[in-house]
Coordinates of C-alpha atoms in Angstrom, one line a residue:
X94 CA 20.2 37.8 100.3
X95 CA 20.9 35.1 102.6
X96 CA 17.7 33.2 101.4
X97 CA 18.6 33.9 97.8
X98 CA 22.1 32.6 98.5
X99 CA 23.6 30.0 96.2
X100 CA 21.0 30.6 93.7
X101 CA 21.7 32.5 90.2
X102 CA 19.3 34.5 88.1
X103 CA 17.9 31.2 85.9
X104 CA 17.4 29.2 89.0
X105 CA 20.1 26.4 89.4
X106 CA 22.0 26.8 92.3
X107 CA 25.8 27.2 93.0
X108 CA 27.2 24.0 94.8
X109 CA 28.5 24.0 98.3
X110 CA 31.9 22.2 98.0
X111 CA 34.5 24.2 100.0
X112 CA 36.3 23.6 103.6
X113 CA 38.3 25.7 105.6
X114 CA 41.6 24.6 103.4
X115 CA 40.1 25.5 100.1
X116 CA 38.9 29.2 101.1
X117 CA 42.5 29.6 102.7
X118 CA 43.8 28.3 99.9
X119 CA 41.9 30.7 97.4
X120 CA 42.6 33.6 99.9
X121 CA 46.4 32.9 99.8
X122 CA 46.3 32.3 96.1
X123 CA 44.7 35.2 95.4
X124 CA 47.3 37.1 97.2
X125 CA 50.5 35.4 97.4
X126 CA 53.3 36.3 94.8
X127 CA 51.6 39.7 93.2
X128 CA 53.6 42.0 95.2
X129 CA 57.0 39.6 95.0
X130 CA 56.9 38.1 91.6
X131 CA 55.4 40.8 89.6
X132 CA 55.4 44.6 91.0
X133 CA 58.7 44.1 93.2
X134 CA 60.9 46.1 90.6
X135 CA 58.2 49.0 90.4
X136 CA 58.0 49.0 94.1
X137 CA 62.0 48.9 95.5
X138 CA 62.7 52.3 93.7
X139 CA 60.0 53.8 95.3
X140 CA 61.0 52.7 98.9
X141 CA 64.6 51.4 98.8
X142 CA 65.4 49.0 101.0
X143 CA 62.7 50.0 103.3
X144 CA 60.2 48.1 100.8
X145 CA 59.7 45.4 103.6
X146 CA 58.3 48.5 105.9
X147 CA 55.9 49.0 102.7
X148 CA 54.8 45.6 102.8
X149 CA 53.9 46.0 106.5
X150 CA 52.3 49.1 106.5
X151 CA 50.1 47.5 103.6
X152 CA 49.6 44.3 105.7
X153 CA 48.3 45.9 109.1
X154 CA 45.8 48.1 106.7
X155 CA 45.0 44.8 105.1
X156 CA 44.6 43.0 108.3
X157 CA 42.4 45.8 109.9
X158 CA 40.3 45.2 107.0
X159 CA 40.5 41.9 107.0
X160 CA 39.0 41.8 110.6
X161 CA 36.4 43.5 109.4
X162 CA 35.8 41.1 106.3
X163 CA 35.7 37.9 108.8
X164 CA 33.0 39.8 110.8
X165 CA 30.8 40.9 107.5
X166 CA 31.5 37.2 106.3
X167 CA 30.4 35.2 108.8
X168 CA 27.0 37.3 109.2
X169 CA 26.3 37.6 105.4
X170 CA 27.7 34.2 103.6
X171 CA 26.9 35.1 100.0
X172 CA 28.9 35.6 97.0
X173 CA 29.0 39.3 96.4
X174 CA 32.1 40.0 99.0
X175 CA 32.2 43.7 99.7
X176 CA 29.1 44.3 97.4
X177 CA 26.6 42.4 99.5
X178 CA 28.0 43.5 102.7
X179 CA 27.7 47.1 101.6
X180 CA 24.2 46.2 100.2
X181 CA 23.0 44.7 103.6
X182 CA 24.1 47.6 105.8
X183 CA 24.5 51.1 103.7
X184 CA 21.7 50.1 101.0
X185 CA 21.8 49.9 97.2
X186 CA 23.4 53.2 96.3
X187 CA 26.4 52.9 98.1
X188 CA 26.5 49.0 97.3
X189 CA 26.5 50.1 93.3
X190 CA 29.7 52.5 94.1
X191 CA 31.4 49.1 96.0
X192 CA 30.4 46.6 93.5
X193 CA 32.1 49.0 90.9
X194 CA 35.1 49.6 92.8
X195 CA 35.7 45.8 92.5
X196 CA 34.6 45.3 89.1
X197 CA 37.9 47.8 88.9
X198 CA 40.0 46.0 91.5
X199 CA 39.0 42.3 90.3
X200 CA 39.3 42.8 86.6
X201 CA 42.3 45.1 86.5
X202 CA 44.4 43.0 89.1
X203 CA 43.9 39.5 87.4
X204 CA 45.3 41.5 83.9
X205 CA 48.1 43.4 85.8
X206 CA 49.1 40.0 87.3
X207 CA 48.9 38.2 84.0
X208 CA 51.0 41.0 82.5
X209 CA 54.0 40.0 84.8
X210 CA 54.0 36.5 83.4
X211 CA 55.3 37.5 80.1
X212 CA 58.8 37.9 81.7
X213 CA 58.9 34.5 83.5
X214 CA 57.8 33.0 80.6
X215 CA 61.1 34.4 78.7
X216 CA 63.2 33.2 81.8
X217 CA 61.4 29.6 81.3
X218 CA 62.2 29.4 77.8
X219 CA 65.6 31.0 78.1
X220 CA 66.9 27.8 79.5
X221 CA 66.6 26.1 76.1
X222 CA 68.3 29.1 74.4
X223 CA 65.0 30.8 72.9
X224 CA 63.3 33.8 74.0
X225 CA 59.7 35.7 72.9
X226 CA 60.1 38.5 70.5
X227 CA 59.1 41.8 72.3
X228 CA 55.8 42.1 69.4
X229 CA 54.3 39.5 71.3
X230 CA 55.6 39.6 75.1
X231 CA 55.2 43.3 75.7
X232 CA 52.0 45.3 75.4
X233 CA 51.9 48.5 73.3
X234 CA 54.0 51.4 74.9
X235 CA 56.5 48.6 76.2
X236 CA 58.4 47.9 72.6
X237 CA 55.3 45.3 71.7
X238 CA 52.1 44.7 69.8
X239 CA 50.3 42.6 72.7
X240 CA 51.5 40.5 75.8
X241 CA 50.5 36.7 74.5
X242 CA 51.5 35.1 77.6
X243 CA 49.2 37.4 80.2
X244 CA 46.3 36.5 77.3
X245 CA 46.9 32.7 77.2
X246 CA 47.3 32.6 81.0
X247 CA 44.0 34.4 81.2
X248 CA 41.7 32.1 78.9
X249 CA 43.5 29.0 80.2
X250 CA 41.8 30.2 83.9
X251 CA 38.4 30.7 82.5
X252 CA 38.2 27.7 80.6
X253 CA 39.1 25.9 84.1
X254 CA 36.6 27.9 85.6
X255 CA 33.5 27.0 83.5
X256 CA 34.7 23.5 84.0
X257 CA 33.7 23.5 88.0
X258 CA 34.3 25.7 91.3
X259 CA 35.6 22.3 92.9
X260 CA 37.7 21.4 90.0
X261 CA 39.4 24.8 90.1
X262 CA 40.0 25.4 93.8
X263 CA 41.9 21.5 94.0
X264 CA 44.3 22.7 91.6
X265 CA 44.8 25.7 93.1
X266 CA 45.5 24.3 96.4
X267 CA 48.1 22.2 94.7
X268 CA 49.5 25.0 93.2
X269 CA 49.5 27.3 96.1
X270 CA 51.5 24.8 98.0
X271 CA 54.1 24.8 95.0
X272 CA 54.3 28.7 95.2
X273 CA 54.7 28.5 99.1
X274 CA 57.7 26.2 98.6
X275 CA 59.4 28.2 95.6
X276 CA 59.3 31.4 97.2
X277 CA 61.4 29.7 100.6
X278 CA 63.3 28.1 98.4
X279 CA 63.9 31.6 96.5
X280 CA 64.9 32.9 100.3
X281 CA 67.4 29.9 101.5
X282 CA 69.3 31.2 98.4
X283 CA 69.0 34.5 98.7
X284 CA 70.0 34.6 102.5
X285 CA 73.4 32.7 101.3
X286 CA 74.3 36.0 99.9
X287 CA 73.2 38.7 102.3
X288 CA 74.6 41.9 102.8
X289 CA 73.3 43.9 105.8
X290 CA 75.1 47.2 104.0
X291 CA 72.4 47.0 101.3
X292 CA 70.0 48.4 104.0
X293 CA 72.0 51.5 104.6
X294 CA 70.4 54.2 104.1
X295 CA 67.0 52.5 105.1
X296 CA 64.6 55.2 103.6
X297 CA 66.6 56.6 101.0
X298 CA 63.4 58.4 99.0
X299 CA 61.9 59.3 102.6
X300 CA 58.9 58.2 104.3
X301 CA 57.0 59.8 101.4
X302 CA 58.6 56.8 99.2
X303 CA 58.1 54.5 101.7
X304 CA 54.3 55.4 101.6
X305 CA 53.8 55.3 98.2
X306 CA 55.5 52.1 97.9
X307 CA 52.5 50.7 100.2
X308 CA 49.8 52.0 98.4
X309 CA 51.0 50.4 94.9
X310 CA 51.5 47.3 96.8
X311 CA 48.5 47.2 98.6
X312 CA 46.9 45.3 95.6
X313 CA 48.6 42.5 96.7
X314 CA 46.7 41.6 99.6
X315 CA 43.3 41.3 97.9
X316 CA 43.1 37.8 98.6
X317 CA 41.0 37.1 101.5
X318 CA 38.6 39.5 99.3
X319 CA 38.4 36.8 97.1
X320 CA 37.9 34.1 99.9
X321 CA 34.8 35.8 100.8
X322 CA 33.4 35.8 97.4
X323 CA 33.1 32.1 98.1
X324 CA 30.5 32.2 100.8
X325 CA 27.9 30.6 98.6
X326 CA 30.2 27.7 97.8
X327 CA 31.4 26.7 101.4
X328 CA 29.9 23.9 103.4
X329 CA 30.0 26.2 106.6
X330 CA 30.5 29.8 105.6
X331 CA 29.5 31.0 108.6
X332 CA 32.4 29.4 110.6
X333 CA 35.2 28.8 107.9
X334 CA 35.3 32.0 105.9
X335 CA 36.6 33.9 109.2
X336 CA 39.1 31.2 109.7
X337 CA 40.3 31.0 106.1
X338 CA 40.6 35.1 106.0
X339 CA 42.7 35.3 109.2
X340 CA 44.9 32.5 108.4
X341 CA 45.5 33.4 105.1
X342 CA 46.8 37.0 106.3
X343 CA 49.2 35.6 108.7
X344 CA 50.8 33.3 105.9
X345 CA 51.1 35.8 103.4
X346 CA 52.1 38.7 105.1
X347 CA 54.8 36.7 107.1
X348 CA 56.4 35.4 104.0
X349 CA 56.4 39.0 101.8
X350 CA 58.3 40.3 104.3
X351 CA 60.6 37.6 104.8
X352 CA 61.3 37.5 100.7
X353 CA 61.4 41.3 100.7
X354 CA 64.1 41.3 103.1
X355 CA 66.2 38.3 101.4
X356 CA 66.0 40.3 98.1
X357 CA 67.5 43.5 99.1
X358 CA 69.7 41.8 101.1
X359 CA 71.1 39.9 98.0
X360 CA 71.2 42.8 96.2
X361 CA 71.3 46.7 96.3
X362 CA 67.7 48.5 96.0
X363 CA 69.1 50.5 93.0
X364 CA 69.5 47.2 91.2
X365 CA 65.8 46.6 91.0
X366 CA 64.8 49.5 88.9
X367 CA 63.2 48.4 85.5
X368 CA 63.5 44.6 86.6
X369 CA 60.3 42.3 86.0
X370 CA 61.3 39.2 87.0
X371 CA 63.7 40.1 89.9
X372 CA 63.8 37.0 91.7
X373 CA 65.0 34.6 89.0
X374 CA 67.4 37.1 88.1
X375 CA 68.8 37.2 91.6
X376 CA 68.9 33.4 91.7
X377 CA 70.7 33.5 88.1
X378 CA 73.6 35.9 89.4
X379 CA 73.8 33.6 92.9
X380 CA 73.6 30.5 91.9
X381 CA 75.1 30.3 88.0
X382 CA 72.6 27.4 87.5
X383 CA 70.3 28.1 84.6
X384 CA 68.2 24.6 86.1
X385 CA 67.8 26.9 89.4
X386 CA 66.5 29.8 87.3
X387 CA 64.3 27.5 85.4
X388 CA 62.9 25.9 88.3
X389 CA 62.2 29.1 89.4
X390 CA 60.5 30.5 86.4
X391 CA 58.2 27.3 86.4
X392 CA 57.1 27.6 89.7
X393 CA 56.6 31.3 89.1
X394 CA 54.5 31.1 86.2
X395 CA 52.2 28.4 87.8
X396 CA 52.2 30.9 91.2
X397 CA 50.9 33.9 88.7
X398 CA 48.4 31.7 87.5
X399 CA 46.8 30.6 90.3
X400 CA 46.6 34.6 91.2
X401 CA 44.9 34.7 87.7
X402 CA 42.6 31.7 88.6
X403 CA 41.5 32.7 91.9
X404 CA 41.0 36.6 91.4
X405 CA 38.7 35.9 88.0
X406 CA 36.6 33.5 90.1
X407 CA 36.1 36.3 92.3
X408 CA 35.1 38.7 90.1
X409 CA 32.4 36.2 88.3
X410 CA 30.8 35.9 91.8
X411 CA 30.9 39.5 92.6
X412 CA 28.7 39.9 89.2
X413 CA 26.9 37.3 89.7
X414 CA 25.9 39.1 93.0
X415 CA 24.8 42.0 91.3
X416 CA 22.8 40.4 88.6
X417 CA 20.7 38.8 90.9
X418 CA 20.2 42.1 92.4
X419 CA 19.0 43.5 88.9
X420 CA 22.1 46.0 89.0
X421 CA 23.9 44.0 85.6
X422 CA 22.2 42.1 83.1
X423 CA 21.1 38.7 83.9
X424 CA 23.6 37.0 81.8
X425 CA 26.4 37.5 84.4
X426 CA 23.8 35.3 86.9
X427 CA 23.2 32.5 84.7
X428 CA 24.3 29.4 86.6
X429 CA 24.6 26.3 84.5
X430 CA 22.8 23.1 85.9
X431 CA 25.5 21.0 84.7
X432 CA 28.5 22.6 86.0
X433 CA 26.8 24.7 89.1
X434 CA 29.3 27.7 87.5
X435 CA 28.1 31.0 85.8
X436 CA 29.6 30.0 82.3
X437 CA 28.3 33.0 80.5
X438 CA 29.5 35.7 82.9
X439 CA 33.1 33.4 83.2
X440 CA 33.3 33.4 79.3
X441 CA 32.6 37.6 79.3
X442 CA 34.8 38.3 82.0
X443 CA 37.5 36.1 80.8
X444 CA 37.7 37.2 77.0
X445 CA 37.6 41.0 78.6
X446 CA 40.1 40.6 81.0
X447 CA 42.3 38.7 78.2
X448 CA 42.1 41.9 75.9
X449 CA 43.2 44.1 79.0
X450 CA 46.1 42.0 80.1
X451 CA 47.7 42.1 76.4
X452 CA 47.2 46.0 75.9
X453 CA 47.6 47.4 78.8
X454 CA 50.8 48.0 80.5
X455 CA 51.7 46.8 84.1
X456 CA 52.4 50.4 86.1
X457 CA 49.0 51.9 85.2
X458 CA 47.2 48.6 86.1
X459 CA 48.6 48.1 89.6
X460 CA 47.7 51.6 90.6
X461 CA 44.5 51.8 89.3
X462 CA 43.6 48.0 91.2
X463 CA 44.8 49.4 94.8
X464 CA 42.4 52.6 94.6
X465 CA 39.8 50.4 93.7
X466 CA 40.4 47.8 96.6
X467 CA 41.0 50.8 99.2
X468 CA 37.6 52.2 98.8
X469 CA 35.9 49.0 98.6
X470 CA 37.6 47.9 101.9
X471 CA 37.1 51.3 103.5
X472 CA 33.0 50.8 103.1
X473 CA 33.5 47.4 104.6
X474 CA 35.0 48.8 107.8
X475 CA 32.1 51.6 107.9
X476 CA 29.6 48.4 107.3
X477 CA 30.9 46.8 110.5
X478 CA 30.2 50.1 112.2
X479 CA 26.9 50.7 110.9
X480 CA 25.5 47.3 111.7
X481 CA 26.9 47.1 115.1
X482 CA 24.6 50.1 115.8
X483 CA 21.7 49.0 113.8
X484 CA 21.7 45.8 114.5
X485 CA 23.5 44.6 117.7
X486 CA 21.4 41.7 118.4
X487 CA 22.2 39.8 115.0
X488 CA 24.2 36.6 116.1
X489 CA 27.8 37.0 114.5
X490 CA 30.1 34.1 114.3
X491 CA 33.1 36.6 114.5
X492 CA 33.2 39.6 115.9
X493 CA 35.7 42.4 115.2
X494 CA 38.3 42.9 118.0
X495 CA 38.8 46.2 119.8
X496 CA 35.4 47.3 118.2
X497 CA 35.3 50.0 117.5
X498 CA 39.0 51.4 117.2
X499 CA 40.1 48.4 114.7
X500 CA 37.2 49.2 112.0
X501 CA 38.0 52.9 112.0
X502 CA 41.6 52.5 111.9
X503 CA 41.0 50.3 108.8
X504 CA 39.1 52.9 107.4
X505 CA 41.8 55.7 108.2
X506 CA 44.6 53.5 106.7
X507 CA 42.9 52.8 103.5
X508 CA 42.1 56.6 103.1
X509 CA 45.9 57.1 103.8
X510 CA 47.2 54.9 101.4
X511 CA 44.7 56.6 98.7
X512 CA 45.7 60.0 99.0
X513 CA 49.2 58.5 98.7
X514 CA 48.5 57.2 95.0
X515 CA 49.3 59.6 92.0
X516 CA 47.1 61.9 90.4
X517 CA 46.9 60.2 87.2
X518 CA 45.5 57.1 89.2
X519 CA 42.9 59.6 90.6
X520 CA 41.9 61.0 87.3
X521 CA 41.6 57.4 86.1
X522 CA 39.4 56.5 89.0
X523 CA 37.0 59.5 88.8
X524 CA 36.6 58.7 85.0
X525 CA 35.8 54.8 86.0
X526 CA 33.4 56.1 88.7
X527 CA 31.4 58.6 86.3
X528 CA 30.7 55.8 84.0
X529 CA 29.6 53.5 86.8
X530 CA 27.1 56.4 88.0
X531 CA 26.0 56.6 84.5
X532 CA 25.7 52.8 84.1
X533 CA 24.0 52.9 87.8
X534 CA 21.3 55.1 86.7
X535 CA 21.1 54.1 83.2
X536 CA 20.4 50.5 83.7
X537 CA 21.0 49.3 87.3
X538 CA 18.3 51.6 89.0
X539 CA 15.5 50.7 86.2
X540 CA 16.0 47.2 86.5
X541 CA 17.0 47.1 90.5
X542 CA 14.9 44.4 92.6
X543 CA 14.6 46.6 95.1
X544 CA 13.2 49.3 92.6
X545 CA 10.2 46.7 91.8
X546 CA 9.0 46.1 95.6
X547 CA 6.2 48.1 96.7
X548 CA 6.5 50.2 100.2
X549 CA 4.7 47.4 102.4
X550 CA 6.9 44.7 100.7
X551 CA 10.1 46.6 101.2
X552 CA 8.7 47.4 105.1
X553 CA 8.4 43.6 105.4
X554 CA 11.8 42.5 104.1
X555 CA 13.3 45.5 106.2
X556 CA 12.0 44.2 109.6
X557 CA 12.1 40.1 108.9
X558 CA 14.3 38.1 110.6
X559 CA 16.9 35.2 108.7
X560 CA 14.2 32.8 109.7
X561 CA 11.2 34.4 107.9
X562 CA 10.2 32.9 104.5
X563 CA 11.3 35.7 102.1
X564 CA 8.7 38.1 100.2
X565 CA 8.6 37.6 96.6
X566 CA 8.2 40.6 94.0
X567 CA 4.6 41.0 93.4
X568 CA 3.4 39.4 96.7
X569 CA 1.1 41.6 98.6

């Protein structure tokens, strides 16, 4: 896998252009804003004023998994993220399950975030006395025909990724800085109207409500997974990926808790029911200044765009790795010699995600994303334990602290949050996995690169070191 890193299924290589700043910004860009800007109105009614505790719980679960990701990212610096880590440790079958969950996690999370853009676009144009009709700003089932803003944002991100990863990363870095500034701007204004009485009672829906909200907002923390998909485009992945993952987790969790406390302090928790752009509405009610709401809405649209950009990037790189292993069609692994990006795969993923964002409501998308994310994270924690036992001699640029307690707690917390998701979400997940098994045995297993190896070739590959020359299929 390390020998193959950087190449597509048709020969041209990805371009190594990312340093620790770009990697951190990819991670922050894919994470920061989702839980606050998009699903706060769906999450606060579940947890009440204790929504900040839900963010802490989700953040702890993500942190335990993040340190496992950091170890695996330094050890297996390739584009497939947890799919590749699982492939390297638990084998092709478990890797397919993980990869299939990642397809659900990434594609659906892009759609879920893009869906939330419609209301912020409406808030932006309202400064000019305009509004988008529900027919083109709401999905079916929510009073509209399709969500046009969501589709446009996904398609614009797709077009930017096709042009080149380096250009996309610098644009994302600039947008992430804007995003951090507007969230801090919100906190300053919201704390001016802070009322500590809004936190009594702290948990009106009980501990079960706090856990349910934590499960829902967990998909807000998948950003560090997106950073790990850049392993083949990082200049020094063994050093920079662990640093970027840990730094981004600190930044994101701190800002999420700060904004959640500020929002609930400014408005009672019952106020959030049914709101889709809660933060901008709070600013309007506190300041009564349309220009403040306009500036924040523009910043929110940019923030959502950066999430869509980085998560869509991660999806295309995971499919590239799966294509290289023969588990999905080669079209997803074809890298353009001119741009150094998987153009065809990016176009296919972008169009499918745009249609999903335009036609499916937000709530169902958020929960489906969380369950796929949690399952993949649990597998990465198990991969760390497995590889520590089987290959303790491997050189690791980062080691999980308090091993094996940390990866065990990471797996258990992921399982706990999965259990707290609703029955419908589990049915959707089961249906998705059944489709995945059919795809694996119908296509992936028959086209697998491992399946093409002879027993002797497999034995040589399994016992070779990273310094050995790779064994080609058909070579004896």
